[in-house]
Coordinates of C-alpha atoms and ligand atoms in Angstrom, one line a residue:
X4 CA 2.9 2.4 -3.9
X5 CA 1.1 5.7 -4.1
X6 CA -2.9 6.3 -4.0
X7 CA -4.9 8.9 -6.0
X8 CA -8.3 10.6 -6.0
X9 CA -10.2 12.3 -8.4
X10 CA -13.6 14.3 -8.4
X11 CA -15.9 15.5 -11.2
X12 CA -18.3 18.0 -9.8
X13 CA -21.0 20.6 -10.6
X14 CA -19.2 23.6 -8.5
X15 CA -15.9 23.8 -7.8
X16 CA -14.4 20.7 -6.3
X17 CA -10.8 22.0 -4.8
X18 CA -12.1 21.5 -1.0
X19 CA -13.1 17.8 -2.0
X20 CA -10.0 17.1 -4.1
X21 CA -7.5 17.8 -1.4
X22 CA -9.1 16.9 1.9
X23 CA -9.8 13.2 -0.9
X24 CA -6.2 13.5 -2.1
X25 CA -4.9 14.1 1.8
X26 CA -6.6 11.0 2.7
X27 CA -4.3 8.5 0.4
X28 CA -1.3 10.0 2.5
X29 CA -0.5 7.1 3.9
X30 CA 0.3 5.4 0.9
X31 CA 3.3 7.2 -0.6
X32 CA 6.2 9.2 0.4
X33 CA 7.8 11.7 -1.8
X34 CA 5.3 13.2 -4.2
X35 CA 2.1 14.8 -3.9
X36 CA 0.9 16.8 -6.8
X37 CA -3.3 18.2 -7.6
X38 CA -4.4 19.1 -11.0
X39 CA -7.6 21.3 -12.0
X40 CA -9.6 21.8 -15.0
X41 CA -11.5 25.2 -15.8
X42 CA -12.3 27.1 -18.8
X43 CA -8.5 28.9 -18.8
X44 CA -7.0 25.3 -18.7
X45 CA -5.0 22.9 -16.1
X46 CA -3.7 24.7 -12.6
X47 CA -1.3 21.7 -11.2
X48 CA 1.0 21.7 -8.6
X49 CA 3.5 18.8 -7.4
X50 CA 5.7 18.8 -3.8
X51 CA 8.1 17.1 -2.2
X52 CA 6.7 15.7 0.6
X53 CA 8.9 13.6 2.0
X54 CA 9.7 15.3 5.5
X55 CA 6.4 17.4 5.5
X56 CA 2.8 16.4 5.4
X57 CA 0.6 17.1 2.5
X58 CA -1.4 19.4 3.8
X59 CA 1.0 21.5 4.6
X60 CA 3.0 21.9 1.5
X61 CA -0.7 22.3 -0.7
X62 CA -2.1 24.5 1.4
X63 CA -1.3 27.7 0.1
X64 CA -1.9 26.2 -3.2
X65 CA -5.4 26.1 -2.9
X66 CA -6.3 29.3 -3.0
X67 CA -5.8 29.3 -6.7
X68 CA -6.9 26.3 -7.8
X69 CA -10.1 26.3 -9.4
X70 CA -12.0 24.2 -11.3
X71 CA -15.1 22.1 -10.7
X72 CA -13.1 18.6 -11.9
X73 CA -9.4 17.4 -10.6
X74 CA -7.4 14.7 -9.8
X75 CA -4.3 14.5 -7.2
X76 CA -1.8 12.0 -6.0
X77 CA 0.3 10.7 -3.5
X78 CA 3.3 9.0 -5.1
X79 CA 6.5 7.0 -4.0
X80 CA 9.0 8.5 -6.9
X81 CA 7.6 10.3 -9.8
X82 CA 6.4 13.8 -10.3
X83 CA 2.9 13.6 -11.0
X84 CA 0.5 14.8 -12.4
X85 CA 1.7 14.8 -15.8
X86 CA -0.6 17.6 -18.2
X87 CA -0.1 16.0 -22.0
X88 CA -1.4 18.3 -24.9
X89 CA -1.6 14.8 -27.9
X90 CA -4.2 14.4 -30.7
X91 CA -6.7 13.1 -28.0
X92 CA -6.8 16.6 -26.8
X93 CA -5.7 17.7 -23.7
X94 CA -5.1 16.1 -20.3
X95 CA -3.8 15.7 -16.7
X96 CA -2.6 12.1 -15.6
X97 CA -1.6 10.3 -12.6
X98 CA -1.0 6.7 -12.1
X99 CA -0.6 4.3 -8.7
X100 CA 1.6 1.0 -9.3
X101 CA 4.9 -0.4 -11.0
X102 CA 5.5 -0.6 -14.8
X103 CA 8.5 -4.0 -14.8
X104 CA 8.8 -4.0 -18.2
X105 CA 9.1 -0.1 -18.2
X106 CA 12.5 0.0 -19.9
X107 CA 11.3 -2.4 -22.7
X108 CA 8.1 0.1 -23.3
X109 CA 10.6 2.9 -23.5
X110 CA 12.9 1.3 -26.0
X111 CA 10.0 0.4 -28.1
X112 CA 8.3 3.7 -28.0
X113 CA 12.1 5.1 -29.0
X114 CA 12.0 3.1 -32.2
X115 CA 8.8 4.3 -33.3
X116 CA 11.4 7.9 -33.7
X117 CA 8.1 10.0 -33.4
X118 CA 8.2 9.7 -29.2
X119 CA 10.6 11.5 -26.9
X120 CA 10.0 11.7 -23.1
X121 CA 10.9 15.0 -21.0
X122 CA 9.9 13.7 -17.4
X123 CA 13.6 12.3 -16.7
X124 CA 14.5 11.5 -13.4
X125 CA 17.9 9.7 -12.4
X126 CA 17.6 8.6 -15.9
X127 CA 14.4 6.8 -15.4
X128 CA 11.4 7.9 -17.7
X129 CA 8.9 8.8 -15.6
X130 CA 6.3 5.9 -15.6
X131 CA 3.4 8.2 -15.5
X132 CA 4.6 9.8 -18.3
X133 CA 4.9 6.4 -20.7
X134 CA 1.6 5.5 -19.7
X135 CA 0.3 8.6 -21.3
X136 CA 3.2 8.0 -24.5
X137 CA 1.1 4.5 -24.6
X138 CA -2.6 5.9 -24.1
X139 CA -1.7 8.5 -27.0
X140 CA -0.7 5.6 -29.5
X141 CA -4.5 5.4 -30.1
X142 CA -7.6 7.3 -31.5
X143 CA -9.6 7.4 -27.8
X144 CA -8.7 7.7 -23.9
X145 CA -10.8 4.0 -23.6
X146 CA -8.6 2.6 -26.6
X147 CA -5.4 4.2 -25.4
X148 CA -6.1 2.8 -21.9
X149 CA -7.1 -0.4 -22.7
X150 CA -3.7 -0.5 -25.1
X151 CA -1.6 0.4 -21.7
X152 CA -3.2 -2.3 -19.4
X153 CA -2.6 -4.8 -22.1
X154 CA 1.4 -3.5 -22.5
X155 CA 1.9 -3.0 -18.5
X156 CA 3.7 -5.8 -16.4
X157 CA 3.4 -5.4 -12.7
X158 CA 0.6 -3.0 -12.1
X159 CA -0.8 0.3 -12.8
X160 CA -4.4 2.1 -11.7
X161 CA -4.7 5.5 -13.7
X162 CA -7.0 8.6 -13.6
X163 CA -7.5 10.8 -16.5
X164 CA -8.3 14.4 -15.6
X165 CA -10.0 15.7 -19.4
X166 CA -12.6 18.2 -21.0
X167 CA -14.8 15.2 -20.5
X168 CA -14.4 14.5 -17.3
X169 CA -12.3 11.8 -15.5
X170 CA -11.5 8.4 -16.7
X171 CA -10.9 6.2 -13.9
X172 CA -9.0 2.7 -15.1
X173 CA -8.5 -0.5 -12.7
X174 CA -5.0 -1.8 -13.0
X175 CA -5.5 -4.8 -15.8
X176 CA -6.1 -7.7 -12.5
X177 CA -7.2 -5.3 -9.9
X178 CA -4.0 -5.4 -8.2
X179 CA -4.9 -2.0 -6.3
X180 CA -8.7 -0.8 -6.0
X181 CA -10.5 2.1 -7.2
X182 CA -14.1 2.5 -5.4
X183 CA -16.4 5.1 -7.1
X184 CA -18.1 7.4 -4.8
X185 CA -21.7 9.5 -5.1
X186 CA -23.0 12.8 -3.4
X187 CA -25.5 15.3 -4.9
X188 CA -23.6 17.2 -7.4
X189 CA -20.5 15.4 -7.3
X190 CA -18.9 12.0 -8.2
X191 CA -15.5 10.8 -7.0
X192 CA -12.9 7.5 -7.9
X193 CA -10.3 7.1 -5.0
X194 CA -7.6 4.1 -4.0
X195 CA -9.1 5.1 0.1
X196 CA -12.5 4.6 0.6
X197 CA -11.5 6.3 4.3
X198 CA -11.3 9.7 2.1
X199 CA -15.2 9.2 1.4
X200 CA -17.1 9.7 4.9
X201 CA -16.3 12.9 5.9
X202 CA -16.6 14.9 2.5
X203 CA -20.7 13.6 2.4
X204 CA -19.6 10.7 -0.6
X205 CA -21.4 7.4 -0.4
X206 CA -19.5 4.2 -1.9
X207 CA -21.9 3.7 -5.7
X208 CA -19.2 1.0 -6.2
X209 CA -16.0 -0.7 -6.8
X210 CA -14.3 -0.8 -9.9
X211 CA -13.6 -4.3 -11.2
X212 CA -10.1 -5.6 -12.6
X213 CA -9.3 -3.9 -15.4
X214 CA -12.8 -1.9 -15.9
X215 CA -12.6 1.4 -17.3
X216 CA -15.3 4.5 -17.0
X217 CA -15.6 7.7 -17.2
X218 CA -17.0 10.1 -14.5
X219 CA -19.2 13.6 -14.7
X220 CA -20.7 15.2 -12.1
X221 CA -23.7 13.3 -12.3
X222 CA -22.8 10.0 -14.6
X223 CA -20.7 7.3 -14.4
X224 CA -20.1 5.5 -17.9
X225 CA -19.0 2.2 -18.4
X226 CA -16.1 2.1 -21.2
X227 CA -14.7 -1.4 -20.9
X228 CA -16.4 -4.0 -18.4
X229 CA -14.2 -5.3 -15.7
X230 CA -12.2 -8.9 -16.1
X231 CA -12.7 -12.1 -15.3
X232 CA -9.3 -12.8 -13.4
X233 CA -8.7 -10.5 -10.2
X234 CA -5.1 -10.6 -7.9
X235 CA -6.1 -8.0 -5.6
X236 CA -3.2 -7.4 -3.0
X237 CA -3.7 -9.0 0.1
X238 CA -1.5 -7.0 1.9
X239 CA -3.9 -3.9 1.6
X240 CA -5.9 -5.7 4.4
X241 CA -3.1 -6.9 6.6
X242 CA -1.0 -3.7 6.4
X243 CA -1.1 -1.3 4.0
X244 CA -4.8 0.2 4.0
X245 CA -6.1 2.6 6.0
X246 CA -8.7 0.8 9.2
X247 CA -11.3 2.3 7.5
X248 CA -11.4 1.7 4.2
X249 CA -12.8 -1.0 2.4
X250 CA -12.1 -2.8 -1.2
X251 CA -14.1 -5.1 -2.5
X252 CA -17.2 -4.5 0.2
X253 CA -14.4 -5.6 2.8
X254 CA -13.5 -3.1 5.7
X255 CA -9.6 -3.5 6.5
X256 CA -10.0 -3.4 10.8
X257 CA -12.7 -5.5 10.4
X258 CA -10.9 -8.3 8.6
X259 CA -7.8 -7.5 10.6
X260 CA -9.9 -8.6 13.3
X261 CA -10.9 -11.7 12.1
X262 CA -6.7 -12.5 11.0
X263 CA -6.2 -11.9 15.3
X264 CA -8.9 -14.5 16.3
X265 CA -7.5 -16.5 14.0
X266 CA -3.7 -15.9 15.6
X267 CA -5.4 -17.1 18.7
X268 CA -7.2 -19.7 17.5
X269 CA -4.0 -21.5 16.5
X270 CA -2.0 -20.7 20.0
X271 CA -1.5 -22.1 23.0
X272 CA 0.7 -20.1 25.1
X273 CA -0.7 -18.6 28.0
X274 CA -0.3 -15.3 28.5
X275 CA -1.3 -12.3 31.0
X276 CA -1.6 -9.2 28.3
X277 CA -2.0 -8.7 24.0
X278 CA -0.8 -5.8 22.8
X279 CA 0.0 -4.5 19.0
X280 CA 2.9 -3.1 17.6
X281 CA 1.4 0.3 17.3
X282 CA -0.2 1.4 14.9
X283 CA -1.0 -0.9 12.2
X284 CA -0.8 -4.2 14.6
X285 CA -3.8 -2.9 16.9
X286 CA -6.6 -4.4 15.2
X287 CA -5.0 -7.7 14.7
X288 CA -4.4 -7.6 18.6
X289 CA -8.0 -6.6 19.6
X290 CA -9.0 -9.4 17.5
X291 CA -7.0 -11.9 19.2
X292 CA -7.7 -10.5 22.7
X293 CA -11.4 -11.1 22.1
X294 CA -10.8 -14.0 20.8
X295 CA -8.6 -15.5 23.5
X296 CA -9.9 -13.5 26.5
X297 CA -7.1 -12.0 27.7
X298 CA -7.1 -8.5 28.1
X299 CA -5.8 -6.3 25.7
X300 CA -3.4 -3.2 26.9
X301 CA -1.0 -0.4 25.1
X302 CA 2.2 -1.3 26.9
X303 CA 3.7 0.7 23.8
X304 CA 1.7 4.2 22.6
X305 CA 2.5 5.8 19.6
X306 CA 4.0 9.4 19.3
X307 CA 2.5 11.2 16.2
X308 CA 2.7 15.0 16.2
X309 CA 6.1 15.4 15.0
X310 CA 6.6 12.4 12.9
X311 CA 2.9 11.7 11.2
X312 CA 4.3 10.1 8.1
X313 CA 4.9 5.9 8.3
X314 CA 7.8 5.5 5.6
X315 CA 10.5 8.5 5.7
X316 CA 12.6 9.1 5.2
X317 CA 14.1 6.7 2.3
X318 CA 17.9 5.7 4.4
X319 CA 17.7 2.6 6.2
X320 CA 19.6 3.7 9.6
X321 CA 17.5 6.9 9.9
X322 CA 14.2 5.4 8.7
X323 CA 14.7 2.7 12.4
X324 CA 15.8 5.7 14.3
X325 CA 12.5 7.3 13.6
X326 CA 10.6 4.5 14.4
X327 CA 12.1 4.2 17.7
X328 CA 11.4 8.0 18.2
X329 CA 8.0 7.4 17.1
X330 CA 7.5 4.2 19.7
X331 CA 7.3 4.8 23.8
X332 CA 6.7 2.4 26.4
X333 CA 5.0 2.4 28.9
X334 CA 6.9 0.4 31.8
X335 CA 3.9 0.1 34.0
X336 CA 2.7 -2.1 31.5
X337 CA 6.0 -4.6 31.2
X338 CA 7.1 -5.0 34.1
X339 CA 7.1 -8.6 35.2
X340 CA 4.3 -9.8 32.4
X341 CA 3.9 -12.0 29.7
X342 CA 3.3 -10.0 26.9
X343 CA 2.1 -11.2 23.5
X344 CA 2.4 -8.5 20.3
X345 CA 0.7 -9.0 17.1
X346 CA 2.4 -7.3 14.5
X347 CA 1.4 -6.9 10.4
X348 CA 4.2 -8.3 9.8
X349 CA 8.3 -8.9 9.6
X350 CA 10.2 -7.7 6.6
X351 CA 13.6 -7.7 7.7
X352 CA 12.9 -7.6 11.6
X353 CA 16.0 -4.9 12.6
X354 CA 13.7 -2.7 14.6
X355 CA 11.6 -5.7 15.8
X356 CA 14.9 -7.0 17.9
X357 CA 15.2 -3.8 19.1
X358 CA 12.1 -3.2 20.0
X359 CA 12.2 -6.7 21.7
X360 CA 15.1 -6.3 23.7
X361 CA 14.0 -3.1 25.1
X362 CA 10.5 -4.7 26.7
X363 CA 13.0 -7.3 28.3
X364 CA 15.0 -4.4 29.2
X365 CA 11.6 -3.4 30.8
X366 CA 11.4 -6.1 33.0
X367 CA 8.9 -8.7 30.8
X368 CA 9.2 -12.2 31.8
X369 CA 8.3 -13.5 28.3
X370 CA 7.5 -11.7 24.7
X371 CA 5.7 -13.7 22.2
X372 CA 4.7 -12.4 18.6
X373 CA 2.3 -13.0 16.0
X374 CA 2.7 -11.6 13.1
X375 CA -0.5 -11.5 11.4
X376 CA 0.4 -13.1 8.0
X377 CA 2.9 -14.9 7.3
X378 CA 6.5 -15.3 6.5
X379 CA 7.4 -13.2 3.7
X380 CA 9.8 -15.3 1.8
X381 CA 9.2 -13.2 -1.7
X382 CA 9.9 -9.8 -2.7
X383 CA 7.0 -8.0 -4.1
X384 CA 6.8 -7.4 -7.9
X385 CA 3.7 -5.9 -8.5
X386 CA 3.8 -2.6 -6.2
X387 CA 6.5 -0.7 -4.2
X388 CA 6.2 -2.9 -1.3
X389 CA 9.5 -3.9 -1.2
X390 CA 11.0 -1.9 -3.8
X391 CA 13.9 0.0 -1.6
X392 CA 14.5 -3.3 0.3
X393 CA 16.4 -6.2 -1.2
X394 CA 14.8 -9.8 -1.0
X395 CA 18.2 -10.7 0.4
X396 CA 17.5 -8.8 3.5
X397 CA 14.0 -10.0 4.1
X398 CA 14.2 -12.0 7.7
X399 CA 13.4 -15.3 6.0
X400 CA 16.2 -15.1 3.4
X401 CA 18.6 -13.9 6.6
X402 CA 17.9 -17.2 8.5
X403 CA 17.5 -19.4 4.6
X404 CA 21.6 -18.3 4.6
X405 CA 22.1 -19.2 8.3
X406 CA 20.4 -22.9 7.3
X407 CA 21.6 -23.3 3.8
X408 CA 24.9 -21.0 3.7
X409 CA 23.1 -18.9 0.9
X410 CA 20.1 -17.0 0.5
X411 CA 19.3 -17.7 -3.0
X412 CA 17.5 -21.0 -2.1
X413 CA 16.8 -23.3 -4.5
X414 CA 13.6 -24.6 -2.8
X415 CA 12.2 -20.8 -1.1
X416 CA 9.0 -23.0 -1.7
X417 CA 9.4 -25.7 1.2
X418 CA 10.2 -22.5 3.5
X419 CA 6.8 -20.6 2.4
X420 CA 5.3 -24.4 3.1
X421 CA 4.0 -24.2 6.7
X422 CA 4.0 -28.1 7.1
X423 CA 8.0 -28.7 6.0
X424 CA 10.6 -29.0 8.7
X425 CA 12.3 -26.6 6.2
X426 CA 9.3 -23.9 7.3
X427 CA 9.9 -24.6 11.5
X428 CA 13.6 -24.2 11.0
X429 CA 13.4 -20.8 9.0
X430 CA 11.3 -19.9 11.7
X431 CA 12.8 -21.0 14.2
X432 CA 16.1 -19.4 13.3
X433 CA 14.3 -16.1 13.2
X434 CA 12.8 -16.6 16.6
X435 CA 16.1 -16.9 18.5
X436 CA 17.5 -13.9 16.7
X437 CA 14.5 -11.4 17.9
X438 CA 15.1 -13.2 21.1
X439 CA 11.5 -13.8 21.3
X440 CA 10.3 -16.6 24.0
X441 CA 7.4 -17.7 21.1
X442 CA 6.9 -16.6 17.3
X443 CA 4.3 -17.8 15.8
X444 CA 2.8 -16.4 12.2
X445 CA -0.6 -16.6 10.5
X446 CA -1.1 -19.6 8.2
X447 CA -1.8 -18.5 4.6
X448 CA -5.4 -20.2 4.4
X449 CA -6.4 -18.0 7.6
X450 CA -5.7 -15.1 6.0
X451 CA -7.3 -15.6 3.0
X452 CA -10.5 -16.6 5.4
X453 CA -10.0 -13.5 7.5
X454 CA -9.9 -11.2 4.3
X455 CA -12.9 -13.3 3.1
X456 CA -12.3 -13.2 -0.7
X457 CA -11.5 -16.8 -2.7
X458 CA -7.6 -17.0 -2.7
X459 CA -7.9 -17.3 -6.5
X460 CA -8.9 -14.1 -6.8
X461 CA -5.9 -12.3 -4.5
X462 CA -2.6 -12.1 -4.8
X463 CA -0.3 -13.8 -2.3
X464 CA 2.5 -13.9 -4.3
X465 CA 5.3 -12.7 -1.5
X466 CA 4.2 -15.4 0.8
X467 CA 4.1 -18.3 -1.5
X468 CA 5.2 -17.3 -4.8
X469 CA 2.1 -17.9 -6.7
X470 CA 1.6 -15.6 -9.5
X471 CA -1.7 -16.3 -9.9
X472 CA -3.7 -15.2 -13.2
X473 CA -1.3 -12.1 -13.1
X474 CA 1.1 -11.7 -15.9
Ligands
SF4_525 S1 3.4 -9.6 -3.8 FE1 2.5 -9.1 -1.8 S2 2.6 -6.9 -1.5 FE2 2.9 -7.4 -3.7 S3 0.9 -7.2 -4.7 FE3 1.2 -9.4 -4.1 S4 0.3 -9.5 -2.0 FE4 0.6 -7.3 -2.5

């Protein structure tokens, strides 16, 4: 998916940018890249981070970088930031989402015989790089932006890094967020509101779908007021924001609580311990253990130092063995209990069953798990989330082909239905092949109450299939 920030400021702004631009590390895996605007022009740089950390690869960088305005990345595939010279002037861009109809833009750009892209990558145009081809086609940035929103299906959230400071633009239905963020001297726009706190910048606001401004070091102008119709993704809350950010006024661990209580709410299985799947199942489990009373313990801990990063690498086989490195148990803990997990949730479930079989291996009398949304019976469209994994190997679609004898269900509605018998099968089928004594998931409405927005106004689209207001 990728997250960005971006900083316009009265003195130079380099600390702020990447300490802000380390902060959305979480969110991407291959690219980082920082661009900085002086009087002598852009100094940019772009890594490959995906078996080193940020901060590592940028840190010599900094030194000369300077500038009091920039704007940096973390990105899932493309090199980024992109510096155009066009008849706007000249300009620095990243972008966060996923262009769907990228192919078609290209093709349509190549007619008009005046465009040519240079940014190829495995024959792909980079996406970053149409965006700007798009932005150019007219006479200002807030024109040229508001032409790309209304060209772009799937999503896309840009920043502009110019001579007049940086344009921030909410994908066209706020399917990522962009908060803009104060201090004396300074104003930011970041995807993390966690990259705020501890660089002094108080959240002025969040950017509505669609809205477009532009920031100095001491303005923030309004170019195009925010939409009506919003599909935020509702799996920033259940897994892939940071504890402590918030979008929309609505802190991620604190709503991950509320989707725990709810877990227990619904459950009736006694148990002795809760426990997450570490890390991003911990606040979902403290929020069922107070909820349900029952203590919560780490029967699993987490080992970071040498393998900080969530995603890498890209290959399947070696992606699980790292998550096994990265996952130690703590036998003490197993032995002989009833252990209930919350998890985010189960894509295609191949390290759950291992992770499974070894707490039985451990001695546990019974494993139950509640994943804290629920099934996933789509692939996502709009962002990365499940762009390197095929729907067909999503867990539901595994145990649709056990029931039906093909994935490619006709009906993939009456499994997303929690009522049908079609839904208790799927599930069931899924259960047995984690060997899990109980699985239970989050019913859609509970999570829409946890996250606390109307459901109209996020998307839910790989749980149920509704595409909402989004195109
Ligand atoms: S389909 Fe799922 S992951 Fe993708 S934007 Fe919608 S809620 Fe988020």
């Amino acid at each position: 998916m990728g997250g960005f920030f971006g900083v316009a400021a009265k003195e130079d702004c380099i600390q702020d940018l990447f300490f802000g631009t380390d902060y959305q590390s979480h969110l991407g895996t291959q690219r980082g890249g920082m661009a900085v605007l002086n009087r002598d022009g852009f100094t940019r740089h772009i890594h490959d981070i995906t078996n080193t950390q940020f901060r590592s690869k940028f840190d010599g960088n900094i030194r000369d970088m300077h500038g009091a305005t920039g704007i940096g990345v973390i990105s899932d595939f493309e090199d980024q930031p992109i510096l155009i010279s066009s008849h706007l002037g000249r300009y620095a861009i990243v972008t966060v989402g996923v262009i769907q109809n990228a192919e078609e833009l290209a093709a349509k750009a190549y007619l008009r015989k005046n465009t040519h892209f240079s940014e190829i990558a495995a024959n792909y145009v980079n996406p970053t790089e149409l965006v700007a081809t798009l932005i150019n086609e007219e006479d200002s940035f807030a024109a040229g932006i508001e032409r790309a929103q209304a060209a772009i299906e799937g999503s896309c959230s840009i920043l502009l890094l110019t001579d007049d400071g940086i344009y921030a633009a909410r994908d066209r239905v706020g399917r990522t967020p962009i908060a803009i963020g104060e201090k004396d001297g300074a104003r930011a726009a970041t995807f993390e509101t966690c990259a705020f706190p501890n660089l002094d910048y108080e959240i002025e606001r969040y950017l509505g779908p669609g809205e477009i401004v532009r920031l100095t070091a001491d303005s923030v102008e309004q170019l195009k007021a925010p939409g009506e119709e919003m599909q935020i993704c509702s799996f920033l809350w259940v897994y892939y924001g940071y504890p402590s950010s918030a979008y929309e006024g609505i802190n991620v661990e604190d709503s991950r609580n509320r989707c725990g209580a709810a877990l227990a709410r619904n459950d009736s299985h006694e148990v002795d311990v809760v426990a997450g799947i570490p890390d991003s199942g911990t606040a979902h489990a403290i929020g069922y253990a107070i909820e349900a009373g029952v203590p919560y313990r780490r029967p699993f801990v987490k080992y970071t130092p040498t393998w900080p990063r969530s995603f890498m690498p890209q290959v399947q086989t070696v992606r699980d063995m790292v998550a096994r490195m990265k996952l130690i148990p703590i036998p003490e803990l197993i032995k002989g209990q009833r252990l209930l997990f919350c998890e985010d949730s189960i894509v295609r479930g191949t390290q759950l069953q291992d992770i499974v079989q070894r707490i039985f291996d451990y001695g546990a009398k019974e494993v139950h798990m509640r994943p804290a949304c629920p099934p996933l019976v789509y692939g996502c469209k709009y962002l990365n989330f499940s762009r390197s994994r095929s729907i067909l190997d999503l867990a539901t679609r595994k145990a649709i082909r056990a029931i039906e004898g093909d994935e490619n269900t006709a009906t993939p509605e009456v499994y997303a239905d929690c009522t049908t018998p079609e839904y208790a099968e799927m599930i069931e089928r899924i259960r047995d092949r984690l060997h899990l004594t109980s699985l239970q998931f989050q019913k859609l409405d509970d999570l829409v109450e946890a996250i606390g927005l109307p459901k109209n106004k996020l998307c839910t689209y790989c749980w149920d299939g509704c595409e909402g207001c989004g195109k």
